[in-house]
Amino acid sequence: MFRKLVENINFRNKFINYVADQLNTSFLPSVIINKINEYKSKIEFAIQEHINRWNVIKSWEDNIDILRRFAKNRSSYMRKHIIKNFINYGVNKVFIINIDLNSDMGYININSITLNKLTLGVNNPNNWSGKYFNNIPIYISTIPYDGYVFDHWEGINDQVSIYNKEITLILDSNISIKAIFKEKSS
């Protein structure tokens, strides 16, 4: 069923972007390693007893290090996996998008991600970077807070789109963009 679904361009693009969104937030190595460390600290009081009981040769710390290495390397393997499986659809590279804004005036949605401090893996919504695949449209929208309006984008070459609060980008290189908000005039 999945193979048939990815033949549909809308499903395929949403699937690829959702994987990229998750790799850029919830599955960032730092997020996963923090979770590993959190769980380690919750159960390590009981580990020595289990090591003694089951005569475990490999040490507890060695096993934790294996998990950390896996977390550190997994995202690059996932990106290679996406490229390998979607190369026939023109997906063959990964590019970085840097997004700057003043998060006191508003925030940005990029695909399924809300760039604010409440989103896991978004540590600094004022200056955020993510890795996305070429030939896959990325949907970006601005949401100003009360008292502010979106004014324009910096770093967008399309002069028609620089004033649109919602834009679609297809990356063919790394890009840095900035959302400019301003106070709403009375």
Tab-separated table of C-alpha atoms in Angstrom:
chain	number	residue	atom	x	y	z
A	1	MET	CA	0.000	0.000	0.000
A	2	PHE	CA	2.794	2.437	0.889
A	3	ARG	CA	4.457	1.896	-2.501
A	4	LYS	CA	1.234	2.883	-4.208
A	5	LEU	CA	0.807	5.914	-1.947
A	6	VAL	CA	4.251	7.326	-2.767
A	7	GLU	CA	3.329	7.324	-6.438
A	8	ASN	CA	0.986	10.189	-5.550
A	9	ILE	CA	3.090	13.362	-5.670
A	10	ASN	CA	1.181	15.107	-2.852
A	11	PHE	CA	1.536	12.138	-0.490
A	12	ARG	CA	5.190	11.650	-1.460
A	13	ASN	CA	6.080	15.311	-0.864
A	14	LYS	CA	4.259	15.388	2.486
A	15	PHE	CA	5.905	12.140	3.563
A	16	ILE	CA	9.420	13.314	2.638
A	17	ASN	CA	8.870	16.690	4.313
A	18	TYR	CA	7.440	15.052	7.440
A	19	VAL	CA	10.538	12.862	7.732
A	20	ALA	CA	12.735	15.959	7.284
A	21	ASP	CA	10.654	17.903	9.831
A	22	GLN	CA	11.045	15.147	12.420
A	23	LEU	CA	14.789	14.836	11.761
A	24	ASN	CA	15.050	18.627	12.250
A	25	THR	CA	13.195	18.589	15.593
A	26	SER	CA	12.143	15.496	17.571
A	27	PHE	CA	14.895	13.276	16.182
A	28	LEU	CA	17.798	15.693	16.406
A	29	PRO	CA	20.760	13.841	17.917
A	30	SER	CA	20.838	16.280	20.847
A	31	VAL	CA	17.162	15.629	21.631
A	32	ILE	CA	17.570	11.843	21.505
A	33	ILE	CA	20.802	11.881	23.525
A	34	ASN	CA	19.121	14.039	26.179
A	35	LYS	CA	16.276	11.501	26.338
A	36	ILE	CA	18.771	8.622	26.637
A	37	ASN	CA	20.539	10.454	29.476
A	38	GLU	CA	17.209	11.168	31.175
A	39	TYR	CA	16.153	7.509	31.115
A	40	LYS	CA	19.648	6.402	32.149
A	41	SER	CA	19.495	8.563	35.257
A	42	LYS	CA	16.039	7.208	36.131
A	43	ILE	CA	17.101	3.545	36.149
A	44	GLU	CA	20.832	3.502	36.878
A	45	PHE	CA	20.232	2.998	40.625
A	46	ALA	CA	19.095	-0.561	39.821
A	47	ILE	CA	21.638	-1.446	37.134
A	48	GLN	CA	24.448	-2.875	39.293
A	49	GLU	CA	22.040	-5.412	40.769
A	50	HIS	CA	21.059	-6.553	37.256
A	51	ILE	CA	24.690	-6.731	36.130
A	52	ASN	CA	25.471	-8.968	39.116
A	53	ARG	CA	22.333	-11.100	38.724
A	54	TRP	CA	22.661	-11.765	34.982
A	55	ASN	CA	26.459	-11.870	34.845
A	56	VAL	CA	26.511	-9.250	32.123
A	57	ILE	CA	29.942	-8.925	30.548
A	58	LYS	CA	29.430	-5.712	28.620
A	59	SER	CA	29.269	-2.714	30.869
A	60	TRP	CA	26.286	-0.474	31.372
A	61	GLU	CA	28.193	2.564	30.115
A	62	ASP	CA	29.257	0.727	26.935
A	63	ASN	CA	25.604	-0.004	26.169
A	64	ILE	CA	24.614	3.605	26.814
A	65	ASP	CA	27.426	4.743	24.497
A	66	ILE	CA	26.061	2.440	21.761
A	67	LEU	CA	22.678	4.154	22.075
A	68	ARG	CA	24.285	7.594	21.948
A	69	ARG	CA	26.323	6.713	18.836
A	70	PHE	CA	23.177	5.377	17.175
A	71	ALA	CA	21.331	8.604	17.990
A	72	LYS	CA	24.211	10.711	16.709
A	73	ASN	CA	24.446	8.909	13.351
A	74	ARG	CA	20.841	7.919	12.650
A	75	SER	CA	19.703	11.152	10.997
A	76	SER	CA	22.383	10.983	8.297
A	77	TYR	CA	21.391	7.371	7.553
A	78	MET	CA	17.728	8.373	7.338
A	79	ARG	CA	18.517	11.167	4.885
A	80	LYS	CA	20.558	8.740	2.749
A	81	HIS	CA	17.662	6.290	2.910
A	82	ILE	CA	15.217	8.947	1.620
A	83	ILE	CA	17.583	9.843	-1.227
A	84	LYS	CA	18.138	6.182	-2.135
A	85	ASN	CA	14.410	5.457	-2.229
A	86	PHE	CA	13.260	8.659	-3.937
A	87	ILE	CA	16.138	9.375	-6.323
A	88	ASN	CA	13.900	8.371	-9.247
A	89	TYR	CA	11.684	11.319	-8.292
A	90	GLY	CA	14.609	13.761	-8.429
A	91	VAL	CA	15.454	13.690	-4.722
A	92	ASN	CA	19.231	13.470	-4.604
A	93	LYS	CA	20.551	16.205	-2.298
A	94	VAL	CA	20.030	17.820	1.066
A	95	PHE	CA	20.215	21.564	1.582
A	96	ILE	CA	20.148	23.745	4.672
A	97	ILE	CA	17.576	26.448	5.222
A	98	ASN	CA	18.336	29.085	7.863
A	99	ILE	CA	15.383	31.099	9.125
A	100	ASP	CA	15.719	34.257	11.206
A	101	LEU	CA	12.964	36.278	12.828
A	102	ASN	CA	12.099	38.281	15.898
A	103	SER	CA	10.060	35.741	17.865
A	104	ASP	CA	8.683	38.499	20.102
A	105	MET	CA	6.627	39.708	17.110
A	106	GLY	CA	5.494	36.414	15.595
A	107	TYR	CA	6.451	32.932	14.599
A	108	ILE	CA	6.838	30.734	11.541
A	109	ASN	CA	5.425	27.410	10.478
A	110	ILE	CA	7.591	25.359	8.148
A	111	ASN	CA	5.672	22.344	6.863
A	112	SER	CA	4.535	20.579	10.062
A	113	ILE	CA	6.873	22.476	12.419
A	114	THR	CA	5.916	25.491	14.479
A	115	LEU	CA	9.113	27.420	15.150
A	116	ASN	CA	8.715	28.383	18.780
A	117	LYS	CA	10.216	27.329	22.104
A	118	LEU	CA	7.328	24.920	22.756
A	119	THR	CA	8.375	22.701	19.846
A	120	LEU	CA	10.742	19.896	20.809
A	121	GLY	CA	14.127	20.483	19.198
A	122	VAL	CA	13.559	24.185	18.484
A	123	ASN	CA	15.941	25.778	20.962
A	124	ASN	CA	16.199	29.182	19.311
A	125	PRO	CA	13.233	30.181	17.130
A	126	ASN	CA	14.977	33.488	16.323
A	127	ASN	CA	17.661	31.644	14.385
A	128	TRP	CA	16.704	28.143	13.265
A	129	SER	CA	18.268	25.790	10.702
A	130	GLY	CA	16.930	22.655	9.116
A	131	LYS	CA	17.978	20.213	6.407
A	132	TYR	CA	15.550	19.593	3.549
A	133	PHE	CA	15.572	17.652	0.309
A	134	ASN	CA	15.877	19.167	-3.145
A	135	ASN	CA	12.897	19.119	-5.541
A	136	ILE	CA	10.408	18.894	-2.656
A	137	PRO	CA	8.300	22.028	-2.010
A	138	ILE	CA	8.685	23.488	1.485
A	139	TYR	CA	5.714	25.446	2.815
A	140	ILE	CA	6.494	28.382	5.069
A	141	SER	CA	3.994	30.736	6.677
A	142	THR	CA	4.294	33.634	9.099
A	143	ILE	CA	1.962	34.207	12.016
A	144	PRO	CA	2.294	37.633	13.644
A	145	TYR	CA	1.308	38.152	17.267
A	146	ASP	CA	-1.336	40.704	18.235
A	147	GLY	CA	-0.094	44.199	17.565
A	148	TYR	CA	2.247	43.114	14.748
A	149	VAL	CA	1.993	42.347	11.032
A	150	PHE	CA	4.222	40.505	8.623
A	151	ASP	CA	6.051	42.994	6.392
A	152	HIS	CA	8.373	41.090	4.050
A	153	TRP	CA	11.025	38.411	3.564
A	154	GLU	CA	14.727	39.033	3.212
A	155	GLY	CA	16.761	36.493	1.253
A	156	ILE	CA	13.988	35.569	-1.193
A	157	ASN	CA	14.915	36.167	-4.834
A	158	ASP	CA	11.332	36.105	-6.134
A	159	GLN	CA	10.254	39.753	-5.896
A	160	VAL	CA	6.575	38.758	-6.084
A	161	SER	CA	6.859	36.447	-3.074
A	162	ILE	CA	8.821	38.705	-0.728
A	163	TYR	CA	5.591	40.311	0.548
A	164	ASN	CA	3.594	37.076	0.809
A	165	LYS	CA	3.135	35.807	4.343
A	166	GLU	CA	2.967	32.281	2.909
A	167	ILE	CA	5.668	31.072	0.544
A	168	THR	CA	6.727	27.834	-1.092
A	169	LEU	CA	10.405	27.138	-1.641
A	170	ILE	CA	12.090	24.390	-3.627
A	171	LEU	CA	15.700	24.265	-2.555
A	172	ASP	CA	18.504	23.999	-5.083
A	173	SER	CA	21.150	25.363	-2.701
A	174	ASN	CA	21.528	26.387	0.920
A	175	ILE	CA	19.458	29.451	1.750
A	176	SER	CA	19.105	31.995	4.541
A	177	ILE	CA	15.857	33.907	4.861
A	178	LYS	CA	14.512	36.348	7.402
A	179	ALA	CA	10.905	37.148	8.236
A	180	ILE	CA	10.430	40.837	8.959
A	181	PHE	CA	7.556	41.784	11.213
A	182	LYS	CA	6.614	45.312	12.176
A	183	GLU	CA	4.254	46.951	14.609
A	184	LYS	CA	0.703	47.289	13.370
A	185	SER	CA	-0.078	50.921	12.623
A	186	SER	CA	-3.172	52.285	14.327
